[in-house]
Short mmCIF file of C-alpha atoms and ligand atoms in Angstrom, two decimals:
data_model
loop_
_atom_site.label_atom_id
_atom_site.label_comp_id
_atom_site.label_asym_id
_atom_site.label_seq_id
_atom_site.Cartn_x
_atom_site.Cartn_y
_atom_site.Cartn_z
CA UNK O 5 199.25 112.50 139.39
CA UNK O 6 197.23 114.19 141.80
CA UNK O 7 194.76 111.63 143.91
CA UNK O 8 191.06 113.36 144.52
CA UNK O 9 189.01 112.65 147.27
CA UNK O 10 185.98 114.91 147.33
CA UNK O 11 183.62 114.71 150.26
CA UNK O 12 180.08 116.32 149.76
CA UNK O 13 180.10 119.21 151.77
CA UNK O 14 178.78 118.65 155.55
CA UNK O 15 176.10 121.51 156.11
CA UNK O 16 176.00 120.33 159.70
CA UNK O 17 178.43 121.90 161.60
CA UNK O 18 180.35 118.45 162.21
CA UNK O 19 183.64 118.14 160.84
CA UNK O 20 184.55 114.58 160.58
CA UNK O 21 181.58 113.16 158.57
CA UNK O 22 183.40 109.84 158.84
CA UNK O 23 181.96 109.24 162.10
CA UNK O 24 178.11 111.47 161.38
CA UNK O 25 177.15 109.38 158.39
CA UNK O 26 175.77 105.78 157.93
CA UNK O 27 176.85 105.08 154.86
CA UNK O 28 179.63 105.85 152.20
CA UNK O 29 179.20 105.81 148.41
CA UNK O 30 182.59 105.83 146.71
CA UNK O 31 182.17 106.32 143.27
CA UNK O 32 184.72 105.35 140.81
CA UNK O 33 185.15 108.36 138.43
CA UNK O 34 188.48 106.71 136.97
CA UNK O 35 186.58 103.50 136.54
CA UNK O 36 183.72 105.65 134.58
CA UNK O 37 186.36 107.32 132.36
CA UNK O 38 188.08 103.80 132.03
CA UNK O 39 184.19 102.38 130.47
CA UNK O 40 184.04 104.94 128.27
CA UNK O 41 186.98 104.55 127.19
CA UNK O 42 186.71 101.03 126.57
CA UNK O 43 183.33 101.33 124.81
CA UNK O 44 184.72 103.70 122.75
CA UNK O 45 187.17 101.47 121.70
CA UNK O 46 184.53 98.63 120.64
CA UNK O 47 182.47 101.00 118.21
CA UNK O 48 185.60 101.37 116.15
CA UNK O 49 184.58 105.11 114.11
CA UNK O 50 181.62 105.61 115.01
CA UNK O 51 181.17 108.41 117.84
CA UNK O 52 180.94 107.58 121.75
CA UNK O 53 177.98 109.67 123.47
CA UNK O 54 177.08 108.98 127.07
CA UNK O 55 173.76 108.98 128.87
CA UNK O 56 173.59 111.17 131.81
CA UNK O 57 170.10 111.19 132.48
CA UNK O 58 168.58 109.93 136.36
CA UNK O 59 171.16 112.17 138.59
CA UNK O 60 174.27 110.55 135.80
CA UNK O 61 172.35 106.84 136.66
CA UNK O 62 172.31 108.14 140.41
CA UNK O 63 176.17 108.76 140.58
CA UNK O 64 176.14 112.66 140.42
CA UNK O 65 175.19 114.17 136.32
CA UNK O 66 177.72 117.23 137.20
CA UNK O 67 180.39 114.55 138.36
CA UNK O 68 179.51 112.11 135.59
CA UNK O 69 179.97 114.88 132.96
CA UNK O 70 182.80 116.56 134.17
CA UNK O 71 184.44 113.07 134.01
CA UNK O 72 183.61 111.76 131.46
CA UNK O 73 184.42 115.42 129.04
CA UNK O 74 187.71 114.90 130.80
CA UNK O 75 188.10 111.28 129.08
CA UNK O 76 186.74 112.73 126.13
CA UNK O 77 183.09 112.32 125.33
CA UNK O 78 181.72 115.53 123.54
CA UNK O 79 177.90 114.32 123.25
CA UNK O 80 175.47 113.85 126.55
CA UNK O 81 172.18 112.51 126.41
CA UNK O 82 169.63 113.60 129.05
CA UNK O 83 166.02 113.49 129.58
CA UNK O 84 165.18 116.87 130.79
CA UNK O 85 165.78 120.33 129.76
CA UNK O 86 166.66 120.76 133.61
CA UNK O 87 169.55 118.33 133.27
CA UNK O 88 170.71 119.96 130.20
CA UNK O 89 170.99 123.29 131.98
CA UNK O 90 173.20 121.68 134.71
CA UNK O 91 175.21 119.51 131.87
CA UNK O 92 176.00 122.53 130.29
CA UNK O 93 176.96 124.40 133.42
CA UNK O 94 180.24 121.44 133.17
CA UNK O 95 180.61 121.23 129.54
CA UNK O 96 179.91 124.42 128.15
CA UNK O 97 180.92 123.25 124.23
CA UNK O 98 179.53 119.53 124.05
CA UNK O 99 176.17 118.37 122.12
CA UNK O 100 173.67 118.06 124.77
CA UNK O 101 170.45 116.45 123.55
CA UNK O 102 167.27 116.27 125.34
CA UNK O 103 165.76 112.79 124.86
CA UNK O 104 162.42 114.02 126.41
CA UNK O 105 162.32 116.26 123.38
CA UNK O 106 160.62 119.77 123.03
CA UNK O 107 158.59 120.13 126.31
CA UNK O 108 156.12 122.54 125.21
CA UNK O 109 157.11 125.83 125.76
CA UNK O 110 160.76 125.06 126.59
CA UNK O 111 162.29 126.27 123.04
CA UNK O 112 163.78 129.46 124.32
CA UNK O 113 165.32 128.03 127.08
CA UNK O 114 166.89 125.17 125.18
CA UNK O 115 168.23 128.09 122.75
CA UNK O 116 169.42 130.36 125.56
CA UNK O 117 171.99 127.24 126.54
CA UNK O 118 172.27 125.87 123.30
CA UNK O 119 170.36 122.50 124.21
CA UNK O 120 169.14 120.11 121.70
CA UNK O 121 165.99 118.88 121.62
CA UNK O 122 165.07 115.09 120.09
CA UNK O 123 162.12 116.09 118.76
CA UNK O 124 159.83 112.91 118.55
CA UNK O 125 156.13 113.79 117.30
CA UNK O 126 154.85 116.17 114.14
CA UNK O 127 153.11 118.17 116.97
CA UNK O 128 157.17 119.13 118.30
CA UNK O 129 158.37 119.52 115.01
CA UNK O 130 155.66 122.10 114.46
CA UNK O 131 156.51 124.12 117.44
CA UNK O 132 160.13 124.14 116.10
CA UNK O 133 159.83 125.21 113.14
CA UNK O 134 157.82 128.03 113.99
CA UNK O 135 160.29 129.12 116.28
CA UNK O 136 162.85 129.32 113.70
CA UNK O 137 160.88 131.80 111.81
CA UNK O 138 160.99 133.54 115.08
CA UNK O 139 164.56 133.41 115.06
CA UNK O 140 164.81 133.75 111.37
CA UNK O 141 167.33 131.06 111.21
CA UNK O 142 167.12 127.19 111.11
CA UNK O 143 167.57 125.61 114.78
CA UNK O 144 169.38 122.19 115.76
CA UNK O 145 167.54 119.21 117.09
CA UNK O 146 167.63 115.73 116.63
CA UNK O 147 164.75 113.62 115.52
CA UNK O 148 163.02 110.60 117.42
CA UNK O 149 161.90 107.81 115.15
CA UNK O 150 159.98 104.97 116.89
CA UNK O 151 160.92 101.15 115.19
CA UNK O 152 159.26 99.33 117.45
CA UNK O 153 159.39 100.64 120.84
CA UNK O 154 156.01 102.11 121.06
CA UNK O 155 157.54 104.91 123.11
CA UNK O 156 158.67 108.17 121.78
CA UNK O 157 159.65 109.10 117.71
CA UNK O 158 157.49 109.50 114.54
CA UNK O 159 156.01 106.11 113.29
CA UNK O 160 157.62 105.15 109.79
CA UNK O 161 153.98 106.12 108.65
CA UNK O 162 154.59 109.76 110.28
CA UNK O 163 157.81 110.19 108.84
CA UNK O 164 156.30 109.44 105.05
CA UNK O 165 153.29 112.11 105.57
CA UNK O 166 155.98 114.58 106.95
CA UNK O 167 158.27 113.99 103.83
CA UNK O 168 155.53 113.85 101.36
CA UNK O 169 154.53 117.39 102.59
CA UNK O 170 157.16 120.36 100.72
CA UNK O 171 159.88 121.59 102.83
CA UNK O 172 159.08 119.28 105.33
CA UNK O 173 162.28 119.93 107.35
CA UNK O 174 162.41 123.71 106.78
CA UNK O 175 163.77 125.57 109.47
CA UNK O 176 165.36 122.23 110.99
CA UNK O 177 169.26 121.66 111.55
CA UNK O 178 168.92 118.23 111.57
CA UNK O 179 172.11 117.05 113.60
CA UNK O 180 170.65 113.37 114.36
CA UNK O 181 168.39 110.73 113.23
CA UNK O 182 168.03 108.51 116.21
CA UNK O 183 165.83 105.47 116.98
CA UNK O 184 166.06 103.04 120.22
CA UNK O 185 166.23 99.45 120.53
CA UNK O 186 163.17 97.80 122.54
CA UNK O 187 164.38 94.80 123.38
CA UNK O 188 168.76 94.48 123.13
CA UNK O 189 169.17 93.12 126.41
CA UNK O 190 168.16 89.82 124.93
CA UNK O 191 170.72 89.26 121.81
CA UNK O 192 168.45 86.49 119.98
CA UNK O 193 165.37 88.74 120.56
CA UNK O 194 163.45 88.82 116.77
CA UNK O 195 162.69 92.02 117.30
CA UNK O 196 166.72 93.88 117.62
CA UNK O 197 166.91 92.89 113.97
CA UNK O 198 163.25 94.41 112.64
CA UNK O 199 163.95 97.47 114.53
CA UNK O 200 167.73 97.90 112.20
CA UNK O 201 166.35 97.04 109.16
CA UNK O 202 163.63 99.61 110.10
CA UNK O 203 166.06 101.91 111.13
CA UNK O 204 168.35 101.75 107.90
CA UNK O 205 165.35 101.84 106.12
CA UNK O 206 164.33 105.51 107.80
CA UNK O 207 168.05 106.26 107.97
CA UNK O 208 168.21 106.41 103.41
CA UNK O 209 165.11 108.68 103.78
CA UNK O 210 167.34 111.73 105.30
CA UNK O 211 170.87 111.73 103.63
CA UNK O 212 173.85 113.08 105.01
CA UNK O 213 172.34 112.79 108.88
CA UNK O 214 174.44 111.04 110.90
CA UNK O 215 172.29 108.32 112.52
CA UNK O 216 172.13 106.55 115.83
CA UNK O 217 170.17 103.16 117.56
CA UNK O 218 172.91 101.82 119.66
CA UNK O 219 172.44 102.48 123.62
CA UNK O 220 174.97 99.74 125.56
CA UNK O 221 173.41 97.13 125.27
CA UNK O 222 173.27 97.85 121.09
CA UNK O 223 176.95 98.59 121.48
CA UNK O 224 177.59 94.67 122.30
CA UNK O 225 175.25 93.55 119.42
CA UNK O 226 177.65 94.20 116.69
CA UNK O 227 179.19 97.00 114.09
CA UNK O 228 175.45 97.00 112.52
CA UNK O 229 173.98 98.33 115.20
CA UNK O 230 176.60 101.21 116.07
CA UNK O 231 176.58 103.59 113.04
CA UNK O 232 177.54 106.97 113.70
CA UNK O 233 177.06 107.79 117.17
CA UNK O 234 176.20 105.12 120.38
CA UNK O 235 174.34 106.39 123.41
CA UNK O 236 175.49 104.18 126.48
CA UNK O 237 173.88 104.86 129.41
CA UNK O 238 174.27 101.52 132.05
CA UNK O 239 177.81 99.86 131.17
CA UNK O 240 179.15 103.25 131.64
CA UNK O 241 178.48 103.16 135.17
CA UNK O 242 179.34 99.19 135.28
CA UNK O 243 175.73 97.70 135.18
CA UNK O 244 174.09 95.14 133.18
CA UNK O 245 173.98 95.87 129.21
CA UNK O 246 172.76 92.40 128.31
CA UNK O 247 170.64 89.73 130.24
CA UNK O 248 174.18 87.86 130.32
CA UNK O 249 176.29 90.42 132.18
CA UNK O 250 174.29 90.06 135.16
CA UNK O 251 176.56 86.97 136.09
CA UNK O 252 179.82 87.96 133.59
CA UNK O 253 180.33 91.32 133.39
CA UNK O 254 182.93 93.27 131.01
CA UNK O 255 182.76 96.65 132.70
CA UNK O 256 184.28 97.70 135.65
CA UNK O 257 182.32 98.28 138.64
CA UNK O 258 181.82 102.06 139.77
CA UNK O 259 180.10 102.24 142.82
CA UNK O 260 180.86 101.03 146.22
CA UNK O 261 178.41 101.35 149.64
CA UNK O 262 179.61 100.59 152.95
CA UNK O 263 177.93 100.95 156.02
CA UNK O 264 178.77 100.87 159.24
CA UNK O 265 178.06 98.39 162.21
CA UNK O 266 176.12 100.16 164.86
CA UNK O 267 175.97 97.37 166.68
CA UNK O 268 176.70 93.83 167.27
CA UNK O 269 173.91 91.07 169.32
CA UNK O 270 173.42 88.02 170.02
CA UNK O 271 170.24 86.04 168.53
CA UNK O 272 169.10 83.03 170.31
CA UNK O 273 167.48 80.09 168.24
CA UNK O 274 164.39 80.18 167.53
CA UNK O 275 163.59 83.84 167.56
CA UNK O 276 162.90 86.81 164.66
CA UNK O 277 165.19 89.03 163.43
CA UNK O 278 163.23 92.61 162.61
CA UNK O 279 159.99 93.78 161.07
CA UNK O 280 157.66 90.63 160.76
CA UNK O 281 160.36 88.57 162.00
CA UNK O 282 160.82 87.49 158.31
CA UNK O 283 163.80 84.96 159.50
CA UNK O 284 163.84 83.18 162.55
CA UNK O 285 167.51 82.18 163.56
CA UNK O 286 167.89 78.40 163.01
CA UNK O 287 170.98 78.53 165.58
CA UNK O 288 172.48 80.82 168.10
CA UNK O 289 173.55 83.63 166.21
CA UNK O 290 175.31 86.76 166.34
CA UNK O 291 173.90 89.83 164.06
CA UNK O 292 175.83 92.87 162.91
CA UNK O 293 173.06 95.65 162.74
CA UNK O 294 174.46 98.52 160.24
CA UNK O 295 173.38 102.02 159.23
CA UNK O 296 171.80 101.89 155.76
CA UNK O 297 168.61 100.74 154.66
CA UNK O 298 165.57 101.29 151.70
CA UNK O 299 165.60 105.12 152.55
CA UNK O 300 169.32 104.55 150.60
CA UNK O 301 168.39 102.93 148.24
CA UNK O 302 169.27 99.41 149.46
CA UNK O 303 165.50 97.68 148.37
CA UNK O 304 163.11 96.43 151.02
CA UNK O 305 163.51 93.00 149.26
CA UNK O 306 166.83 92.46 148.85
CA UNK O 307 166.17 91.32 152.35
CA UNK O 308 165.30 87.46 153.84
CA UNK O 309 162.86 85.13 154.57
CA UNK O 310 162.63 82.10 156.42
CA UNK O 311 162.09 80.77 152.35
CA UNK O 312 164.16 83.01 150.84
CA UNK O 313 168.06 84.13 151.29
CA UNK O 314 168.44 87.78 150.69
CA UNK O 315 171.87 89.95 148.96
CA UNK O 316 174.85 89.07 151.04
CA UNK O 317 177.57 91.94 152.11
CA UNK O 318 181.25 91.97 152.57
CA UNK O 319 183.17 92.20 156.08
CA UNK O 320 187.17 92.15 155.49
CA UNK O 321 186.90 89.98 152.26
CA UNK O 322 184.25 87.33 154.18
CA UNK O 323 180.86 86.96 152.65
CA UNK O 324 178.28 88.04 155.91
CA UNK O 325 174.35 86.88 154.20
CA UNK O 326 171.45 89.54 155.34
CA UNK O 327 168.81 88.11 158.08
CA UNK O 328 165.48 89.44 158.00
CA UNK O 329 164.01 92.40 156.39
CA UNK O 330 165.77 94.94 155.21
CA UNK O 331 164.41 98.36 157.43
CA UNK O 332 164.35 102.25 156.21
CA UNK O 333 167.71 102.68 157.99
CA UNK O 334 168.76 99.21 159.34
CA UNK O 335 170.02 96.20 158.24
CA UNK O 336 170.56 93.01 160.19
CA UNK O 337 173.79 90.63 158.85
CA UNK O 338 174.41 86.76 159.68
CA UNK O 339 178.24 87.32 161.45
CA UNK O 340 177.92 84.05 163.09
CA UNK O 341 180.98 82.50 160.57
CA UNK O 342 182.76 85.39 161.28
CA UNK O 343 182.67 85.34 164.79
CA UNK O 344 183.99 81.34 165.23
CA UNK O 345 187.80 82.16 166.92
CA UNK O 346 186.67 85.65 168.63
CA UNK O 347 190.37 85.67 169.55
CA UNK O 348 192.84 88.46 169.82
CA UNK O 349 194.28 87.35 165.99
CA UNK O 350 190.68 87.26 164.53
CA UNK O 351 188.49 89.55 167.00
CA UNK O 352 185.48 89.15 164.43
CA UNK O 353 183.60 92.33 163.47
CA UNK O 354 183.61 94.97 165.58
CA UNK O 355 180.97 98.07 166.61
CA UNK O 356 182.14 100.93 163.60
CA UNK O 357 183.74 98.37 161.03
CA UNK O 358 182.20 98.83 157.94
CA UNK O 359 180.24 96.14 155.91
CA UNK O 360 180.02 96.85 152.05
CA UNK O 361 176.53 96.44 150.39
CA UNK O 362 177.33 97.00 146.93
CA UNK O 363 181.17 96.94 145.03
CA UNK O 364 184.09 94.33 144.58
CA UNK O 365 182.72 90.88 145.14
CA UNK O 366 179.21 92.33 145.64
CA UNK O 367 177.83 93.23 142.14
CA UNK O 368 175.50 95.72 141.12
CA UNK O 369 173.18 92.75 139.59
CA UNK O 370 173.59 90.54 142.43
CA UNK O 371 171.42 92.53 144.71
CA UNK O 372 169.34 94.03 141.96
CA UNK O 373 168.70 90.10 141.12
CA UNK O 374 167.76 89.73 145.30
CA UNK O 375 165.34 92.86 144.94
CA UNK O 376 163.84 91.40 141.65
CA UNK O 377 164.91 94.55 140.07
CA UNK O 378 167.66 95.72 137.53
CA UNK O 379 170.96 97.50 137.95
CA UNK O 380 169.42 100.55 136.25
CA UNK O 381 166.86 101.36 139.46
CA UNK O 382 169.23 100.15 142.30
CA UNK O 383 171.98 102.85 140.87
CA UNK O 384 169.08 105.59 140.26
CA UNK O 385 167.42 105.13 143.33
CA UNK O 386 170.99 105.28 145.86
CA UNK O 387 169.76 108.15 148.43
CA UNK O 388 170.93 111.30 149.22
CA UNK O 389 172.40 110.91 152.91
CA UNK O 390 175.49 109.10 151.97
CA UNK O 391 178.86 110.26 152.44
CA UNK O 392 179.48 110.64 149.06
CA UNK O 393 183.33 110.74 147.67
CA UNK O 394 184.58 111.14 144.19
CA UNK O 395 187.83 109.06 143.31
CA UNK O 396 189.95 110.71 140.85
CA UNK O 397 193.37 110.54 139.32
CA UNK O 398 193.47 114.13 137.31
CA UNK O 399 196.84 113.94 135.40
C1 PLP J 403 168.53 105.77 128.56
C2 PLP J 403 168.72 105.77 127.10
C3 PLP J 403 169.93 105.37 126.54
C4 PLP J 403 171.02 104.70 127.34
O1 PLP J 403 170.58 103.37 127.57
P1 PLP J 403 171.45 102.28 128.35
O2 PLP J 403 170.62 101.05 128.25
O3 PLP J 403 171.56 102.75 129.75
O4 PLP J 403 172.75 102.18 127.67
C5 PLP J 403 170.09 105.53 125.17
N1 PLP J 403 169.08 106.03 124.42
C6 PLP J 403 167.89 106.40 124.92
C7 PLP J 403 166.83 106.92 124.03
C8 PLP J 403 167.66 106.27 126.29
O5 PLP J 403 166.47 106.60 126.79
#
């Protein structure tokens, strides 16, 4: 086994970007394969695709595919015809769908790199089809039907005026019927089960396509939901599927930040602790200010109030709470616990430790829960000055 550690290049001249950047993203890539893997394993027959869409969910799409084709996946679902160029720069023989469907104008381009669009109005199907005459030959795509979501896909009322018209597929490899599930975050949500029977309803209307509804969260709904192909996107890259893995998670966690402790202050009682002086310090305290902030990703509100605690971090296995807002490229943690013996055995934190925002005990939905988000925009929205490493055992 040969251990990876990839650093992003440093265009900057300096060599050790250990000590030039703030932060550090590790991402997990054997962790990733490990998800897939695992998800794979719960969907019994039935194929395992993988969303790669948002940057690969913010971890890297090149990285994310290159990975996961390694572990096996042969199917990548991403939004843009831009992302399907760079997806099939890495996997130059998989299925790579374009949820976002036929942009207009973007057929030859998705031909030229033999990209599939979902194709989820008449209006797209159209345009298809009268590129295949073009072509003279029938061209692959996938199509969108909506069950419920009200977002993209033919109504069930669409789909019935496009079959009741005569060759109403002609000129259509149709390698997909797909639909997506509104609501699966929520198990006993009423509306998971209208959309299947919906679904398997559509499904008997185009025999012999190999249909799809599950994304994650549909994986952990049951066999009904997976037929022949699931499209996970989030427990891939160890977030929440359902409402209940925010607290009890099956996936592994992916992604780790630390940041490093510019420096370390004392707080008096009684005063503020950064912009609005959202927390006053109820005791002498000492802070631990470190180099990350919202312009990484880390949300403005996973910060504190004098009402409200904010996301905690790590320092050497001991839970350090934010105090006060978090800043663009600062934030301020409570080290006071830490910093009780201040003797040579337990010297508390020191200036260039490192303090992790987001891995091991600190999970992905903890501080999306503190920013009253969800794990889906705190992994999309990590920023682009990290020190970013790739972790990879390549047999
Ligand atoms: C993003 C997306 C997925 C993946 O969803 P997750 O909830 O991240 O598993 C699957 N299908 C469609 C249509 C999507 O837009």
């Amino acid at each position: 086994m040969d251990r990876h550690d990839t650093r992003s290049d440093s265009p900057d001249g300096f060599t050790d970007q250990e000590a030039t950047s703030g932060a550090r993203l590790t991402i997990d890539l054997n962790a990733l394969k490990q998800n897939w893997q695992d998800l794979n394993a719960r969907i019994g027959a039935a194929e395992c695709a993988a969303a790669v869409k948002g940057n690969g969910y913010g971890i890297g799409l090149e990285q994310a595919v290159a990975a996961l084709n390694r572990a096996g996946c042969q199917s990548f679902f991403v939004a843009l015809p831009d992302e399907g160029l760079k997806a099939r720069k890495i996997a130059p023989t998989a299925d790579i769908f374009i949820l976002g469907g036929l942009m207009r104008g973007s057929g030859p381009d998705l031909l030229a790199h033999d990209l599939i669009p979902v194709l989820g109005s008449i209006e797209e199907i159209r345009e298809w089809q009268n590129l295949a005459q073009t072509y003279s030959r029938p061209l692959p795509a996938a199509l969108h039907v909506d069950t419920g979501m009200n977002r993209l896909g033919l109504r069930e009322s669409e789909v019935d005026d496009l079959l009741g018209t005569p060759n109403a597929m002609e000129g259509i490899d149709l390698r997909l019927l797909m639909s997506h599930l509104a609501c699966a975050s929520d198990p006993d949500h009423p509306l998971n089960r209208q959309q299947k029977i919906a679904f398997q309803h559509l499904r008997s209307l185009f025999p012999g396509t190999r249909a799809s509804l599950a994304n994650s969260a549909g994986i952990f709904l049951g066999s009904e939901f997976h037929h022949d192909l699931a499209r996970p996107g989030i427990s891939l890259y160890g977030g929440a599927a359902l409402d209940a893995h925010v607290h009890d998670n099956p996936m592994r966690s992916i992604v780790k930040v630390d940041a490093r402790i510019l420096q370390i202050r004392n707080v008096p009682a009684g005063e503020g602790i950064g912009y609005g002086s959202a927390e006053i310090a109820k005791r002498d305290a000492r802070v631990a200010i470190v180099a990350a902030g919202y312009a990484d990703g880390f949300h403005r509100r996973a910060g504190s109030s004098d009402n409200n605690p904010g996301a905690f971090g790590i320092w050497s296995g001991r839970k350090v709470p934010i105090i006060g807002r978090v800043s663009m490229d600062l934030i301020a943690f409570d080290i006071t616990e830490c910093c009780a013996h201040n003797n040579s055995i337990d010297p508390g934190p020191q200036r260039g430790d490192w303090i992790t925002l987001l891995g091991g005990a600190v999970s992905i939905g903890a501080v999306a829960g503190h920013a009253q988000t969800i794990d889906y925009e705190l992994l999309t929205g990590l920023g682009s000055r990290y020190d970013r490493r790739y972790l990879e055992d390549i047999a």
